[in-house]
C-alpha cells in the first residue's frame, strides 16, 4: 500500500474504470494536490530540517507557514521554493490577534498556543489557494519515514494517527469538555486514545462545517467563532484540573469527523508508542547539542515515522538563534550537514 503515494489508484464509484495518477507529489484520494500548514513562532535549525524532510519524505505541493512576523516569513521562504508564508494576523483580517485573545484568559503565556490552533482552522477560509485537504503539522516535528501516509487510496479514506496517552489526563478532559461546550455534541474517539498526534489531515469542507456549527450553536456571527472558543478556555465546566486547557484543534476535528463522517476515516490505534518518539528518548541523544548529527539522524529513518523536538522549544541557545538568510551560517552548535542543498533522507 505504500506505493500508492507515488502511483495512486483511484477507483471511480460510478464505473469500472481505474484512473492511475502518476505523481511525485502528495495528492489526496481525488488526485488533488495536498499542502502542509505549519504555524511558527520563530525560525531555527529545526525549521530547516523539518522543511527538507517534509519535502523529501512527503513531497507536498506547498508548505504554508503562518508566522508571527514578516521577518520569519522572509527566512522560511529561502529554505525551499515550495514554501509560502503568511503573517498570522492576516488570517483573521486583522480582527483577531494574540493580544486580544490574551485579554480573555487567565494564563496569558498560553495565548499564542491557543491562537495557533485557531489559525489551523481559520486558514480554511483565509487561504484561497490552500489545497482541499491539508496537513496541519506541528513546527517541532520531523518526519522520518515514507511509511507515514495520510490516505488509503483504495478505500478513499483519510488516516488518523491516534495518541494513546491517557484520556483521563487533565488536558484531555479539558479538551473533551471544551468540545462539548462549543458544539453541544458528545466527544467521540476510541477508548484510551485521543487525536493529538502532532499532525493531522484536515478537509477544508469539514473545517468550515465545524466553524459554522460553533457559531450557530453559540448564537454568534461566523466572524466571532474564535471568541466563543476562547471563552471555554477558563470555563469552570472543564474542572479544576483542566482549567485553562480548553480546546484542542486536533481533538475537535477528530471527534467531529468521527461523529459525522466515520465511514471516511481509518484510525491507527497502535502507532504512538511504536512509531513516534521524542528526541530525548532516541538512542545516542546528546543533551548538550542543539541538533542531531547526521549519523544519529539516519538512525531515525524508517525506525520511526516522526521525531518530536519539543524538548528544545524553550532552549534559548537553540531556538532563539535563527540561521542567516544565506542558509550557510547556522547557530554555533547546529551541524553543517543541515546546510546541504541536496538534502536527502537516505
GROMACS .gro file of C-alpha atoms in nm:
model
  346
    1UNK     CA    1   0.000   0.000   0.000
    2UNK     CA    2   0.296   0.231   0.045
    3UNK     CA    3   0.338   0.258  -0.328
    4UNK     CA    4   0.012   0.442  -0.373
    5UNK     CA    5   0.159   0.779  -0.276
    6UNK     CA    6   0.366   0.790  -0.596
    7UNK     CA    7   0.136   0.586  -0.816
    8UNK     CA    8  -0.213   0.650  -0.687
    9UNK     CA    9  -0.505   0.435  -0.789
   10UNK     CA   10  -0.844   0.594  -0.781
   11UNK     CA   11  -1.145   0.363  -0.813
   12UNK     CA   12  -1.432   0.551  -0.969
   13UNK     CA   13  -1.759   0.477  -0.790
   14UNK     CA   14  -1.980   0.503  -1.098
   15UNK     CA   15  -1.774   0.296  -1.341
   16UNK     CA   16  -1.530   0.011  -1.358
   17UNK     CA   17  -1.264   0.238  -1.498
   18UNK     CA   18  -0.949   0.285  -1.297
   19UNK     CA   19  -0.753   0.607  -1.328
   20UNK     CA   20  -0.390   0.596  -1.229
   21UNK     CA   21  -0.229   0.920  -1.114
   22UNK     CA   22   0.146   0.907  -1.153
   23UNK     CA   23   0.295   1.184  -0.948
   24UNK     CA   24   0.590   1.252  -0.725
   25UNK     CA   25   0.376   1.500  -0.531
   26UNK     CA   26   0.146   1.423  -0.240
   27UNK     CA   27  -0.217   1.404  -0.355
   28UNK     CA   28  -0.544   1.307  -0.190
   29UNK     CA   29  -0.775   1.024  -0.297
   30UNK     CA   30  -0.930   1.256  -0.559
   31UNK     CA   31  -0.590   1.311  -0.719
   32UNK     CA   32  -0.579   1.672  -0.597
   33UNK     CA   33  -0.258   1.823  -0.453
   34UNK     CA   34  -0.210   1.837  -0.076
   35UNK     CA   35  -0.038   2.116   0.117
   36UNK     CA   36   0.111   2.137   0.466
   37UNK     CA   37   0.020   2.415   0.712
   38UNK     CA   38   0.265   2.498   0.992
   39UNK     CA   39   0.232   2.781   1.243
   40UNK     CA   40   0.566   2.908   1.375
   41UNK     CA   41   0.685   3.148   1.642
   42UNK     CA   42   1.049   3.158   1.531
   43UNK     CA   43   1.285   3.005   1.276
   44UNK     CA   44   1.574   2.784   1.388
   45UNK     CA   45   1.773   2.479   1.277
   46UNK     CA   46   1.474   2.252   1.338
   47UNK     CA   47   1.270   2.452   1.088
   48UNK     CA   48   1.525   2.383   0.817
   49UNK     CA   49   1.539   2.013   0.899
   50UNK     CA   50   1.159   1.993   0.909
   51UNK     CA   51   1.105   2.157   0.569
   52UNK     CA   52   1.368   1.948   0.397
   53UNK     CA   53   1.244   1.622   0.544
   54UNK     CA   54   0.880   1.704   0.469
   55UNK     CA   55   0.973   1.766   0.107
   56UNK     CA   56   1.192   1.457   0.088
   57UNK     CA   57   0.950   1.220   0.261
   58UNK     CA   58   0.606   1.356   0.164
   59UNK     CA   59   0.652   1.594  -0.133
   60UNK     CA   60   0.358   1.830  -0.074
   61UNK     CA   61   0.269   2.093  -0.331
   62UNK     CA   62   0.319   2.384  -0.089
   63UNK     CA   63   0.429   2.422   0.272
   64UNK     CA   64   0.232   2.714   0.415
   65UNK     CA   65   0.390   2.882   0.716
   66UNK     CA   66   0.177   3.105   0.936
   67UNK     CA   67   0.435   3.325   1.108
   68UNK     CA   68   0.429   3.572   1.395
   69UNK     CA   69   0.625   3.829   1.194
   70UNK     CA   70   0.731   3.918   0.841
   71UNK     CA   71   1.099   3.859   0.918
   72UNK     CA   72   1.032   3.491   0.982
   73UNK     CA   73   0.839   3.473   0.655
   74UNK     CA   74   1.140   3.607   0.469
   75UNK     CA   75   1.361   3.345   0.629
   76UNK     CA   76   1.146   3.038   0.565
   77UNK     CA   77   1.085   3.132   0.202
   78UNK     CA   78   1.458   3.088   0.145
   79UNK     CA   79   1.456   2.727   0.260
   80UNK     CA   80   1.261   2.588  -0.034
   81UNK     CA   81   1.083   2.704  -0.350
   82UNK     CA   82   0.755   2.545  -0.242
   83UNK     CA   83   0.736   2.740   0.085
   84UNK     CA   84   0.464   3.002   0.119
   85UNK     CA   85   0.430   3.226   0.423
   86UNK     CA   86   0.156   3.450   0.566
   87UNK     CA   87   0.164   3.685   0.865
   88UNK     CA   88  -0.065   3.537   1.129
   89UNK     CA   89  -0.281   3.846   1.187
   90UNK     CA   90  -0.378   3.846   0.819
   91UNK     CA   91  -0.551   3.511   0.863
   92UNK     CA   92  -0.822   3.689   1.062
   93UNK     CA   93  -0.801   4.007   0.850
   94UNK     CA   94  -0.664   4.197   1.149
   95UNK     CA   95  -0.976   4.142   1.362
   96UNK     CA   96  -0.823   3.885   1.599
   97UNK     CA   97  -0.475   3.851   1.744
   98UNK     CA   98  -0.273   3.704   2.030
   99UNK     CA   99  -0.304   4.021   2.244
  100UNK     CA  100  -0.682   4.022   2.204
  101UNK     CA  101  -0.702   3.654   2.295
  102UNK     CA  102  -0.468   3.705   2.593
  103UNK     CA  103  -0.704   3.963   2.745
  104UNK     CA  104  -0.972   3.694   2.771
  105UNK     CA  105  -0.777   3.421   2.951
  106UNK     CA  106  -0.604   3.381   3.286
  107UNK     CA  107  -0.277   3.229   3.170
  108UNK     CA  108  -0.150   3.493   2.926
  109UNK     CA  109   0.159   3.288   2.840
  110UNK     CA  110  -0.056   3.028   2.665
  111UNK     CA  111  -0.233   3.278   2.441
  112UNK     CA  112  -0.005   3.206   2.146
  113UNK     CA  113  -0.065   2.833   2.178
  114UNK     CA  114  -0.443   2.873   2.165
  115UNK     CA  115  -0.418   3.126   1.884
  116UNK     CA  116  -0.211   2.878   1.681
  117UNK     CA  117  -0.488   2.619   1.700
  118UNK     CA  118  -0.748   2.872   1.590
  119UNK     CA  119  -0.524   2.963   1.295
  120UNK     CA  120  -0.520   2.598   1.186
  121UNK     CA  121  -0.898   2.617   1.143
  122UNK     CA  122  -0.929   2.969   1.005
  123UNK     CA  123  -0.690   2.902   0.713
  124UNK     CA  124  -0.973   2.702   0.555
  125UNK     CA  125  -1.144   3.038   0.494
  126UNK     CA  126  -0.844   3.267   0.467
  127UNK     CA  127  -0.616   3.091   0.217
  128UNK     CA  128  -0.793   3.066  -0.118
  129UNK     CA  129  -0.507   2.872  -0.276
  130UNK     CA  130  -0.482   2.618   0.005
  131UNK     CA  131  -0.546   2.260  -0.103
  132UNK     CA  132  -0.882   2.097  -0.026
  133UNK     CA  133  -0.711   1.851   0.205
  134UNK     CA  134  -0.423   1.996   0.406
  135UNK     CA  135  -0.186   1.850   0.664
  136UNK     CA  136  -0.165   2.055   0.984
  137UNK     CA  137   0.184   1.987   1.117
  138UNK     CA  138   0.345   2.086   1.447
  139UNK     CA  139   0.654   2.303   1.399
  140UNK     CA  140   0.867   2.084   1.626
  141UNK     CA  141   0.803   1.753   1.448
  142UNK     CA  142   1.031   1.584   1.194
  143UNK     CA  143   0.900   1.317   0.953
  144UNK     CA  144   1.142   1.031   0.902
  145UNK     CA  145   0.960   0.758   0.713
  146UNK     CA  146   0.751   0.716   0.400
  147UNK     CA  147   0.551   0.459   0.596
  148UNK     CA  148   0.359   0.755   0.738
  149UNK     CA  149   0.081   0.807   0.482
  150UNK     CA  150  -0.228   1.024   0.512
  151UNK     CA  151  -0.471   0.846   0.282
  152UNK     CA  152  -0.586   0.497   0.198
  153UNK     CA  153  -0.625   0.546  -0.175
  154UNK     CA  154  -0.806   0.218  -0.244
  155UNK     CA  155  -1.064   0.280   0.029
  156UNK     CA  156  -1.075   0.656  -0.042
  157UNK     CA  157  -1.036   0.735   0.326
  158UNK     CA  158  -0.827   0.968   0.542
  159UNK     CA  159  -0.600   0.814   0.807
  160UNK     CA  160  -0.593   0.949   1.163
  161UNK     CA  161  -0.297   0.855   1.381
  162UNK     CA  162  -0.402   0.816   1.743
  163UNK     CA  163  -0.220   0.916   2.060
  164UNK     CA  164  -0.257   0.651   2.331
  165UNK     CA  165  -0.167   0.873   2.623
  166UNK     CA  166  -0.430   0.854   2.894
  167UNK     CA  167  -0.751   1.040   2.810
  168UNK     CA  168  -0.801   1.088   3.184
  169UNK     CA  169  -0.517   1.343   3.191
  170UNK     CA  170  -0.639   1.692   3.291
  171UNK     CA  171  -0.562   1.835   2.947
  172UNK     CA  172  -0.755   1.562   2.769
  173UNK     CA  173  -1.057   1.606   2.995
  174UNK     CA  174  -1.046   1.979   2.926
  175UNK     CA  175  -1.026   1.920   2.551
  176UNK     CA  176  -1.330   1.695   2.563
  177UNK     CA  177  -1.538   1.923   2.781
  178UNK     CA  178  -1.447   2.221   2.564
  179UNK     CA  179  -1.568   2.032   2.257
  180UNK     CA  180  -1.900   1.955   2.424
  181UNK     CA  181  -1.944   2.317   2.536
  182UNK     CA  182  -1.870   2.454   2.190
  183UNK     CA  183  -2.076   2.209   1.987
  184UNK     CA  184  -2.340   2.059   2.215
  185UNK     CA  185  -2.214   1.720   2.095
  186UNK     CA  186  -2.064   1.428   2.275
  187UNK     CA  187  -1.693   1.370   2.220
  188UNK     CA  188  -1.612   1.064   2.010
  189UNK     CA  189  -1.291   0.863   2.000
  190UNK     CA  190  -1.167   0.512   2.079
  191UNK     CA  191  -1.110   0.413   2.443
  192UNK     CA  192  -0.781   0.538   2.588
  193UNK     CA  193  -0.695   0.729   2.271
  194UNK     CA  194  -0.701   1.089   2.152
  195UNK     CA  195  -0.628   1.264   1.823
  196UNK     CA  196  -0.339   1.484   1.940
  197UNK     CA  197  -0.050   1.325   1.748
  198UNK     CA  198   0.145   1.638   1.636
  199UNK     CA  199  -0.013   1.635   1.290
  200UNK     CA  200  -0.348   1.573   1.123
  201UNK     CA  201  -0.505   1.577   0.779
  202UNK     CA  202  -0.787   1.834   0.761
  203UNK     CA  203  -1.056   1.878   0.498
  204UNK     CA  204  -1.140   2.242   0.427
  205UNK     CA  205  -1.503   2.145   0.382
  206UNK     CA  206  -1.522   1.976   0.722
  207UNK     CA  207  -1.334   2.256   0.899
  208UNK     CA  208  -1.579   2.511   0.762
  209UNK     CA  209  -1.872   2.300   0.878
  210UNK     CA  210  -1.724   2.283   1.229
  211UNK     CA  211  -1.681   2.660   1.241
  212UNK     CA  212  -2.033   2.723   1.111
  213UNK     CA  213  -2.168   2.484   1.373
  214UNK     CA  214  -1.978   2.651   1.658
  215UNK     CA  215  -2.112   2.991   1.553
  216UNK     CA  216  -2.470   2.866   1.517
  217UNK     CA  217  -2.471   2.668   1.843
  218UNK     CA  218  -2.340   2.965   2.037
  219UNK     CA  219  -2.563   3.218   1.859
  220UNK     CA  220  -2.284   3.439   1.723
  221UNK     CA  221  -2.182   3.557   1.373
  222UNK     CA  222  -1.934   3.338   1.189
  223UNK     CA  223  -1.673   3.609   1.239
  224UNK     CA  224  -1.687   3.553   1.618
  225UNK     CA  225  -1.641   3.176   1.635
  226UNK     CA  226  -1.288   3.208   1.777
  227UNK     CA  227  -1.415   3.433   2.057
  228UNK     CA  228  -1.652   3.156   2.167
  229UNK     CA  229  -1.365   2.907   2.157
  230UNK     CA  230  -1.156   3.136   2.375
  231UNK     CA  231  -1.438   3.169   2.629
  232UNK     CA  232  -1.419   2.796   2.701
  233UNK     CA  233  -1.050   2.800   2.797
  234UNK     CA  234  -1.116   2.902   3.158
  235UNK     CA  235  -1.472   2.774   3.184
  236UNK     CA  236  -1.546   2.608   3.522
  237UNK     CA  237  -1.710   2.320   3.334
  238UNK     CA  238  -1.361   2.200   3.240
  239UNK     CA  239  -1.298   2.112   3.602
  240UNK     CA  240  -1.029   2.232   3.839
  241UNK     CA  241  -0.758   2.011   3.690
  242UNK     CA  242  -0.840   2.105   3.332
  243UNK     CA  243  -0.893   2.474   3.397
  244UNK     CA  244  -0.701   2.681   3.142
  245UNK     CA  245  -0.655   2.393   2.898
  246UNK     CA  246  -0.974   2.415   2.695
  247UNK     CA  247  -0.982   2.350   2.320
  248UNK     CA  248  -0.759   2.136   2.103
  249UNK     CA  249  -0.790   2.165   1.726
  250UNK     CA  250  -0.686   1.804   1.656
  251UNK     CA  251  -0.922   1.659   1.916
  252UNK     CA  252  -1.213   1.874   1.800
  253UNK     CA  253  -1.161   1.790   1.434
  254UNK     CA  254  -1.117   1.419   1.503
  255UNK     CA  255  -1.425   1.395   1.720
  256UNK     CA  256  -1.638   1.586   1.469
  257UNK     CA  257  -1.533   1.371   1.176
  258UNK     CA  258  -1.576   1.054   1.382
  259UNK     CA  259  -1.932   1.164   1.460
  260UNK     CA  260  -2.048   1.273   1.116
  261UNK     CA  261  -1.811   1.107   0.868
  262UNK     CA  262  -1.689   0.795   1.043
  263UNK     CA  263  -1.703   0.590   0.724
  264UNK     CA  264  -1.446   0.825   0.564
  265UNK     CA  265  -1.164   0.769   0.813
  266UNK     CA  266  -0.928   0.497   0.933
  267UNK     CA  267  -0.787   0.511   1.286
  268UNK     CA  268  -0.431   0.394   1.351
  269UNK     CA  269  -0.451   0.294   1.717
  270UNK     CA  270  -0.122   0.108   1.751
  271UNK     CA  271   0.103   0.385   1.625
  272UNK     CA  272   0.204   0.622   1.905
  273UNK     CA  273   0.434   0.406   2.118
  274UNK     CA  274   0.596   0.221   1.830
  275UNK     CA  275   0.638   0.480   1.552
  276UNK     CA  276   0.666   0.817   1.730
  277UNK     CA  277   0.933   0.936   1.973
  278UNK     CA  278   1.069   1.248   2.141
  279UNK     CA  279   1.426   1.342   2.060
  280UNK     CA  280   1.545   1.292   2.417
  281UNK     CA  281   1.421   0.932   2.409
  282UNK     CA  282   1.619   0.840   2.097
  283UNK     CA  283   1.941   0.632   2.121
  284UNK     CA  284   2.265   0.831   2.144
  285UNK     CA  285   2.079   1.151   2.226
  286UNK     CA  286   2.321   1.433   2.314
  287UNK     CA  287   2.154   1.677   2.556
  288UNK     CA  288   2.435   1.927   2.500
  289UNK     CA  289   2.373   1.960   2.129
  290UNK     CA  290   2.107   2.168   1.959
  291UNK     CA  291   2.073   1.932   1.665
  292UNK     CA  292   2.142   1.566   1.595
  293UNK     CA  293   2.446   1.461   1.399
  294UNK     CA  294   2.382   1.328   1.052
  295UNK     CA  295   2.477   0.982   1.177
  296UNK     CA  296   2.218   0.994   1.454
  297UNK     CA  297   1.956   1.139   1.223
  298UNK     CA  298   1.999   0.848   0.984
  299UNK     CA  299   1.926   0.603   1.265
  300UNK     CA  300   1.580   0.755   1.291
  301UNK     CA  301   1.491   0.685   0.928
  302UNK     CA  302   1.220   0.420   0.895
  303UNK     CA  303   1.262   0.322   1.261
  304UNK     CA  304   1.017   0.599   1.349
  305UNK     CA  305   0.758   0.790   1.147
  306UNK     CA  306   0.806   1.114   1.341
  307UNK     CA  307   1.053   1.255   1.593
  308UNK     CA  308   0.943   1.549   1.806
  309UNK     CA  309   1.195   1.817   1.902
  310UNK     CA  310   0.968   1.958   2.172
  311UNK     CA  311   1.242   1.945   2.433
  312UNK     CA  312   1.429   2.227   2.260
  313UNK     CA  313   1.141   2.474   2.226
  314UNK     CA  314   1.243   2.651   2.544
  315UNK     CA  315   1.618   2.624   2.491
  316UNK     CA  316   1.733   2.977   2.416
  317UNK     CA  317   2.069   2.855   2.291
  318UNK     CA  318   1.894   2.652   2.023
  319UNK     CA  319   1.568   2.823   1.932
  320UNK     CA  320   1.647   3.191   1.957
  321UNK     CA  321   1.947   3.190   1.723
  322UNK     CA  322   1.792   3.178   1.375
  323UNK     CA  323   2.002   3.085   1.075
  324UNK     CA  324   2.127   3.351   0.837
  325UNK     CA  325   1.948   3.422   0.510
  326UNK     CA  326   2.227   3.259   0.312
  327UNK     CA  327   2.139   2.920   0.464
  328UNK     CA  328   2.510   2.863   0.512
  329UNK     CA  329   2.556   3.005   0.862
  330UNK     CA  330   2.368   2.844   1.149
  331UNK     CA  331   2.367   2.877   1.526
  332UNK     CA  332   2.711   2.785   1.656
  333UNK     CA  333   2.604   2.443   1.781
  334UNK     CA  334   2.398   2.345   1.478
  335UNK     CA  335   2.568   2.094   1.246
  336UNK     CA  336   2.685   2.186   0.899
  337UNK     CA  337   2.517   1.887   0.739
  338UNK     CA  338   2.184   2.069   0.762
  339UNK     CA  339   2.318   2.327   0.517
  340UNK     CA  340   2.345   2.075   0.235
  341UNK     CA  341   2.127   2.194  -0.052
  342UNK     CA  342   2.069   1.840  -0.184
  343UNK     CA  343   1.913   1.722   0.138
  344UNK     CA  344   1.805   1.360   0.136
  345UNK     CA  345   1.675   1.120   0.398
  346UNK     CA  346   1.891   0.837   0.267
   0.00000   0.00000   0.00000
